[in-house]
mmCIF file of C-alpha atoms in Angstrom:
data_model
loop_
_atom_site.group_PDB
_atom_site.id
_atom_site.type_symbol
_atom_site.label_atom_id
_atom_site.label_comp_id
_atom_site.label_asym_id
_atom_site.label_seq_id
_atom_site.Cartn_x
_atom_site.Cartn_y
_atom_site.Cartn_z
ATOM 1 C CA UNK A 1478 244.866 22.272 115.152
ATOM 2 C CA UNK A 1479 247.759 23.982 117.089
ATOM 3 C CA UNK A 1480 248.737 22.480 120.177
ATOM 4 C CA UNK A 1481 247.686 25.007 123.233
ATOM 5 C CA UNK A 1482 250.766 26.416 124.997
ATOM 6 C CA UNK A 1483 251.750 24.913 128.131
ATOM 7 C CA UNK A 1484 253.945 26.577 130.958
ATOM 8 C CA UNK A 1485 256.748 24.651 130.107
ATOM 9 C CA UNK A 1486 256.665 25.885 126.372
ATOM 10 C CA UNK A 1487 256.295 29.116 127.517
ATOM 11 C CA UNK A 1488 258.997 29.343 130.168
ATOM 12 C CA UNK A 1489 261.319 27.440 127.107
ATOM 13 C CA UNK A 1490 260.925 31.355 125.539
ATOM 14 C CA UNK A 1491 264.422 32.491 126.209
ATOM 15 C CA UNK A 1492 264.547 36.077 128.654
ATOM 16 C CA UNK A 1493 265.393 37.977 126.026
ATOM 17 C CA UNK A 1494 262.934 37.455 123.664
ATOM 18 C CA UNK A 1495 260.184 38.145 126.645
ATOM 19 C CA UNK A 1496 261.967 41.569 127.398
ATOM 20 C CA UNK A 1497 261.824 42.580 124.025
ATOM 21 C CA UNK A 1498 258.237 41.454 123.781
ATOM 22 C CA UNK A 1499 258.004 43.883 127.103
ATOM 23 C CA UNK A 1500 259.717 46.964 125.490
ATOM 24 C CA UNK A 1501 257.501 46.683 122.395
ATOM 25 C CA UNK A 1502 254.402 46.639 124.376
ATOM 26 C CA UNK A 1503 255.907 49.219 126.767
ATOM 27 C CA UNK A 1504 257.335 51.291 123.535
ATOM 28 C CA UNK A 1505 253.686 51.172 121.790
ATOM 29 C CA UNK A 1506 251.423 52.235 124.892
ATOM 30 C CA UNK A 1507 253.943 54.935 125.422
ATOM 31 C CA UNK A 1508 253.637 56.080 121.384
ATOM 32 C CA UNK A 1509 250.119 55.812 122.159
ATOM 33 C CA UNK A 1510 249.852 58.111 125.281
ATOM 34 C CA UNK A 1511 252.438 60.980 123.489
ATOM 35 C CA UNK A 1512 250.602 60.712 120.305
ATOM 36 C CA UNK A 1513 247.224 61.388 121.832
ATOM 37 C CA UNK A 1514 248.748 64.132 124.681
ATOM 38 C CA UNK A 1515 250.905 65.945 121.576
ATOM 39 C CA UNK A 1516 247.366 65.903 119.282
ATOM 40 C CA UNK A 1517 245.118 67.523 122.222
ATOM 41 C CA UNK A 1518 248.349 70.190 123.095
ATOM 42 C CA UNK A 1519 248.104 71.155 119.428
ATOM 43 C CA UNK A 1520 244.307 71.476 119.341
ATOM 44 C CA UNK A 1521 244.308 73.460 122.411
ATOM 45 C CA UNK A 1522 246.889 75.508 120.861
ATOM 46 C CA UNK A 1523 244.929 75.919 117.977
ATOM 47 C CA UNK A 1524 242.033 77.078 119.790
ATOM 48 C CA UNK A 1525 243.862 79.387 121.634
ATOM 49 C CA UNK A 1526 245.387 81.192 118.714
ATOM 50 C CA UNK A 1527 241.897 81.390 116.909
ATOM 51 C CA UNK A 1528 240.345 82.821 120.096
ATOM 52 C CA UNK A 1529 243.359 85.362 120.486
ATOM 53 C CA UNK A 1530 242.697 86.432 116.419
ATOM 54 C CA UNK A 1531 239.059 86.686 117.339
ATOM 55 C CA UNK A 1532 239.931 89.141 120.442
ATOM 56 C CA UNK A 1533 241.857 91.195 118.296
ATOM 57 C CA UNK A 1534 239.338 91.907 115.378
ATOM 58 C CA UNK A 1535 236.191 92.177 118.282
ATOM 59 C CA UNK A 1536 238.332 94.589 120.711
ATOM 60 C CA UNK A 1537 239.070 97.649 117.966
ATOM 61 C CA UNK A 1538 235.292 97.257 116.579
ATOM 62 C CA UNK A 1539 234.371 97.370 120.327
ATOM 63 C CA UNK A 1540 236.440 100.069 121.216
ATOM 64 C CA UNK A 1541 235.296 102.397 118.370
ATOM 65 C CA UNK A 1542 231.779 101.457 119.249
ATOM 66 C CA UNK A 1543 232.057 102.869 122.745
ATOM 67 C CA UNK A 1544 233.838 106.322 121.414
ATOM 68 C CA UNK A 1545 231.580 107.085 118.486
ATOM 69 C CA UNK A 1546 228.774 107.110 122.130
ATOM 70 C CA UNK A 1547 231.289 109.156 123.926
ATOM 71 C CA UNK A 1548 231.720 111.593 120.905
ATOM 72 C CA UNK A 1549 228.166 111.765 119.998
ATOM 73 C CA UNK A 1550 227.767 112.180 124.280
ATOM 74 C CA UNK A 1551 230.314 115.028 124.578
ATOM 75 C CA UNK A 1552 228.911 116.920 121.355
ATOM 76 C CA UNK A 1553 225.244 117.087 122.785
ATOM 77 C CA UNK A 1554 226.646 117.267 126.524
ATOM 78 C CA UNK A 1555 228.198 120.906 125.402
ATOM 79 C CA UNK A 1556 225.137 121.452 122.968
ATOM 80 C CA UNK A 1557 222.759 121.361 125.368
ATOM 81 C CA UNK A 1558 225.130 123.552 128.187
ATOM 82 C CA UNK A 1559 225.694 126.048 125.825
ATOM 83 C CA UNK A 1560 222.031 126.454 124.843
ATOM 84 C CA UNK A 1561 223.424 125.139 121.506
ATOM 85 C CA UNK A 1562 225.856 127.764 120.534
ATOM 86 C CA UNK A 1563 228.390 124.863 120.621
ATOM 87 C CA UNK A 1564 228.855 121.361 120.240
ATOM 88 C CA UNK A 1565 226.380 119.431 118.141
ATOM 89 C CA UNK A 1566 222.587 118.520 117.934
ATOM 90 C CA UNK A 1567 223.611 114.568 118.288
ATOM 91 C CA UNK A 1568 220.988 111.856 117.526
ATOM 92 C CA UNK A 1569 221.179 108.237 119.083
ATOM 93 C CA UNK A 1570 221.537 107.128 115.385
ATOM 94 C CA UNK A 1571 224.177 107.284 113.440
ATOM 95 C CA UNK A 1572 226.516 104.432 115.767
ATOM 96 C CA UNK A 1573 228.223 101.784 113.436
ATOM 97 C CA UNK A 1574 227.883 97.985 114.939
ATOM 98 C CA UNK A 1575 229.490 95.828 112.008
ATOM 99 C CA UNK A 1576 228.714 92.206 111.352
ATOM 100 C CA UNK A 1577 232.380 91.469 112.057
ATOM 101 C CA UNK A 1578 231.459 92.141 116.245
ATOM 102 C CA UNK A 1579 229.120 89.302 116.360
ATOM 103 C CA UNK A 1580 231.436 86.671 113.885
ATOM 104 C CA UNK A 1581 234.367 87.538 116.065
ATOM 105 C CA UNK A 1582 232.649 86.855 119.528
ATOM 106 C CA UNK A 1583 230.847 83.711 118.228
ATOM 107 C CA UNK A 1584 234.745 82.530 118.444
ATOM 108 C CA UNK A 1585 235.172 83.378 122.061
ATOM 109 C CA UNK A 1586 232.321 81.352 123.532
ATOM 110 C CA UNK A 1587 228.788 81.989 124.424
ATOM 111 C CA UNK A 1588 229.198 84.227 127.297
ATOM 112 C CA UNK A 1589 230.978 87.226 125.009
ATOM 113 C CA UNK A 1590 227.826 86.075 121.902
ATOM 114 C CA UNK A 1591 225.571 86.810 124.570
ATOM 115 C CA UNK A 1592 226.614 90.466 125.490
ATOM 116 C CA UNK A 1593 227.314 91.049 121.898
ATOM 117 C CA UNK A 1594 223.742 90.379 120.749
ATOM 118 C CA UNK A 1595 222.719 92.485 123.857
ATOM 119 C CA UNK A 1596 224.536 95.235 122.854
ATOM 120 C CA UNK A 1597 223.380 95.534 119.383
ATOM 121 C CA UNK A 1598 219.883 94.776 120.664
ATOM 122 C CA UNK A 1599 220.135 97.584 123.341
ATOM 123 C CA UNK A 1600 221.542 99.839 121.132
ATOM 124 C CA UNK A 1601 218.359 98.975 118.552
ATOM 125 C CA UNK A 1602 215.743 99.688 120.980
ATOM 126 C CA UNK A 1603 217.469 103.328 121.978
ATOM 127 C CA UNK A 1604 217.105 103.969 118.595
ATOM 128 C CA UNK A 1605 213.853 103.190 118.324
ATOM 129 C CA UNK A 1606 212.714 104.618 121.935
ATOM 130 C CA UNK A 1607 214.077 108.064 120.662
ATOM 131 C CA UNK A 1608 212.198 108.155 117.390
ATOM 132 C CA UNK A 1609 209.040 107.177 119.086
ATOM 133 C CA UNK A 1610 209.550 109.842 121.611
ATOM 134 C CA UNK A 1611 210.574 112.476 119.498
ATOM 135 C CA UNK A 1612 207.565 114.887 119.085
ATOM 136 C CA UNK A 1613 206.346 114.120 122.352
ATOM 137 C CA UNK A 1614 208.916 114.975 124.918
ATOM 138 C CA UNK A 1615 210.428 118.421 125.060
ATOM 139 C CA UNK A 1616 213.823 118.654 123.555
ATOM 140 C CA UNK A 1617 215.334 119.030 126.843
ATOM 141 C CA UNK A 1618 214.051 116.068 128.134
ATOM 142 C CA UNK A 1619 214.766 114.416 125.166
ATOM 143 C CA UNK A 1620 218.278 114.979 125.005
ATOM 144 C CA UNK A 1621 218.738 114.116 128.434
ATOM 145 C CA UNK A 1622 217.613 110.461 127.688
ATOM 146 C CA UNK A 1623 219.998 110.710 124.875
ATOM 147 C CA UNK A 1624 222.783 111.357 126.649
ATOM 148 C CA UNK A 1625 221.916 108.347 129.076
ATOM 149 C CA UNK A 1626 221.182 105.801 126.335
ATOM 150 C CA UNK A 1627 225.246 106.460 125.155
ATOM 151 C CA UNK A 1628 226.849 106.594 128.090
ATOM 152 C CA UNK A 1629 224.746 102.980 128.909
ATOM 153 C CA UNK A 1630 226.186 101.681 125.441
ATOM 154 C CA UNK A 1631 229.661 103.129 125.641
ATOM 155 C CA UNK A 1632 229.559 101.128 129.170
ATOM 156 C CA UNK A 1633 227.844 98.044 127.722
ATOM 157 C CA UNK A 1634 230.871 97.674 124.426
ATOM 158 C CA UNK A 1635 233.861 98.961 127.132
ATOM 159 C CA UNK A 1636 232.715 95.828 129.216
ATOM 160 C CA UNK A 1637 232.513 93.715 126.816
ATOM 161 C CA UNK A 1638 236.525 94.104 125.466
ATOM 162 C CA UNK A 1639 237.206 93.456 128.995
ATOM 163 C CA UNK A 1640 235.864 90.666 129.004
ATOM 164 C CA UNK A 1641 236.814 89.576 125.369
ATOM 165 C CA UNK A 1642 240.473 90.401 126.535
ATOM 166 C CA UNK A 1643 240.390 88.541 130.243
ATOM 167 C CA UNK A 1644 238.720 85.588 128.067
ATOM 168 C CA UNK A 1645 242.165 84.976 125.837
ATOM 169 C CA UNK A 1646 244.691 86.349 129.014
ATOM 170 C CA UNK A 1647 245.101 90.232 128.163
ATOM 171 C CA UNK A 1648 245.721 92.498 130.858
ATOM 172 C CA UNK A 1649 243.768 95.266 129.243
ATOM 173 C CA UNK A 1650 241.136 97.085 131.145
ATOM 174 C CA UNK A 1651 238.761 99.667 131.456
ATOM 175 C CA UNK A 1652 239.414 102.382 134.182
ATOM 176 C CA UNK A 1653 237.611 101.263 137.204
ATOM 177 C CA UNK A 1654 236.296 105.446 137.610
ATOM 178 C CA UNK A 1655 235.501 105.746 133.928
ATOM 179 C CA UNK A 1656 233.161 102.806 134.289
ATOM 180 C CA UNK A 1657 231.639 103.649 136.711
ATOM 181 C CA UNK A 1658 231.045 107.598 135.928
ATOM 182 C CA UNK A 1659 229.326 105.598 132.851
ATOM 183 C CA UNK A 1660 227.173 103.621 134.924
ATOM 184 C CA UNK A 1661 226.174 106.226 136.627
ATOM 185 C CA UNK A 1662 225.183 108.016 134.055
ATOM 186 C CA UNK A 1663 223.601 104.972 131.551
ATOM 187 C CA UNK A 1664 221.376 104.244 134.441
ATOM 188 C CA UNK A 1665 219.773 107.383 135.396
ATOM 189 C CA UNK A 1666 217.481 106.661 132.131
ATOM 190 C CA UNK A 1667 218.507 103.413 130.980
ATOM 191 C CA UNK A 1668 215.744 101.573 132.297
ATOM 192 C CA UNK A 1669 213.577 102.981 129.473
ATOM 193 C CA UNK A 1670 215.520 100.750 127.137
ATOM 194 C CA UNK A 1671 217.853 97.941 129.258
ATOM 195 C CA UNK A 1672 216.210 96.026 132.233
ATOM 196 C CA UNK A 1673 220.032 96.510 133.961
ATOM 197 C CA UNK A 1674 220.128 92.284 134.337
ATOM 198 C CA UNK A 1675 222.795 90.261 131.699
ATOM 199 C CA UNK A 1676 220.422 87.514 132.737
ATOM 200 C CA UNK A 1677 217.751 88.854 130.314
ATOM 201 C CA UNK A 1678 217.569 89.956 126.979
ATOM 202 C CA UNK A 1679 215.905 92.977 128.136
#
């Protein structure tokens, strides 16, 4: 069995053989520390660039979401104030909400998958409170929900890109007048279909 060391064996080691010992300790924990800082800088870099990606395929779908409601909105608008010599008889229907707007904000955290799911959900049950009502509201009436419901959605997908875009550092956003003219105007009926909280689903 080895002999334990004793001080005097171990102050026998000659100085430079304990301050190279030192510098390969030193030299190791130091590898160690860089290693582990360089592998979370290139994760966090990685999850910045996929979050970036996601903000630019969710912002265009967004963006064409809210003026598909503004063009179906200005078509009735001028329908309906030109006792329907212009413009056109728009429907809620007809508004495109790809697949692609709820993979892309899954990517950029829960609070943008909430609002996206909201939206689609909203715009679902505006859909669905028009058909019901059709047939039992006057046309006038009718449209003027319409015209409500839109301008609530157009508001609903605008606010969401701003968000999408503050969420990866874009200075894009919505003018402050435009959203709220479309406030405005999504809730003077939008309670028939939103509850107006981003707490709930309805």
């Amino acid at each position: 069995m080895a002999e334990p060391a004793t001080p005097a064996a171990i102050w026998s080691i000659p100085l430079p053989q304990i301050v190279g010992f030192a510098i390969t300790i030193l030299a190791s924990y130091l590898s160690a520390r860089w290693g582990t800082a360089e592998t979370r800088k290139q994760f966090n870099k990685k999850v910045e660039d996929d979050e970036r990606a996601a903000a630019a395929e969710l912002l265009p779908l967004l963006l064409k979401v809210a003026l598909d409601c503004d063009k179906k909105k200005g078509n009735l608008s001028l329908f309906t104030s030109s006792d329907g010599h212009d413009g056109v008889d728009e429907s809620i229907h007809g508004i495109e909400f790809p697949p692609a707007i709820h993979s892309s904000a899954a990517r950029l955290g829960p609070r943008i998958t909430e609002r996206a799911i909201k939206l689609e959900i909203t715009k679902t049950r505006a859909e669905e409170w028009v058909a019901d009502a059709s047939g039992y509201i006057d046309e006038e009436e009718l449209n003027e929900k319409i015209l409500s419901f839109l301008a609530l959605l157009s508001l609903r997908a605008r606010y969401l890109a701003d968000l999408a875009a503050e969420k990866v550092g874009l200075a894009m956003r919505h003018p402050q007048e435009d959203m709220e003219r479309l406030l405005k105007e999504g809730t003077k009926h939008g309670y028939e279909i939103d509850s107006g909280s981003e707490a709930n689903w309805y």
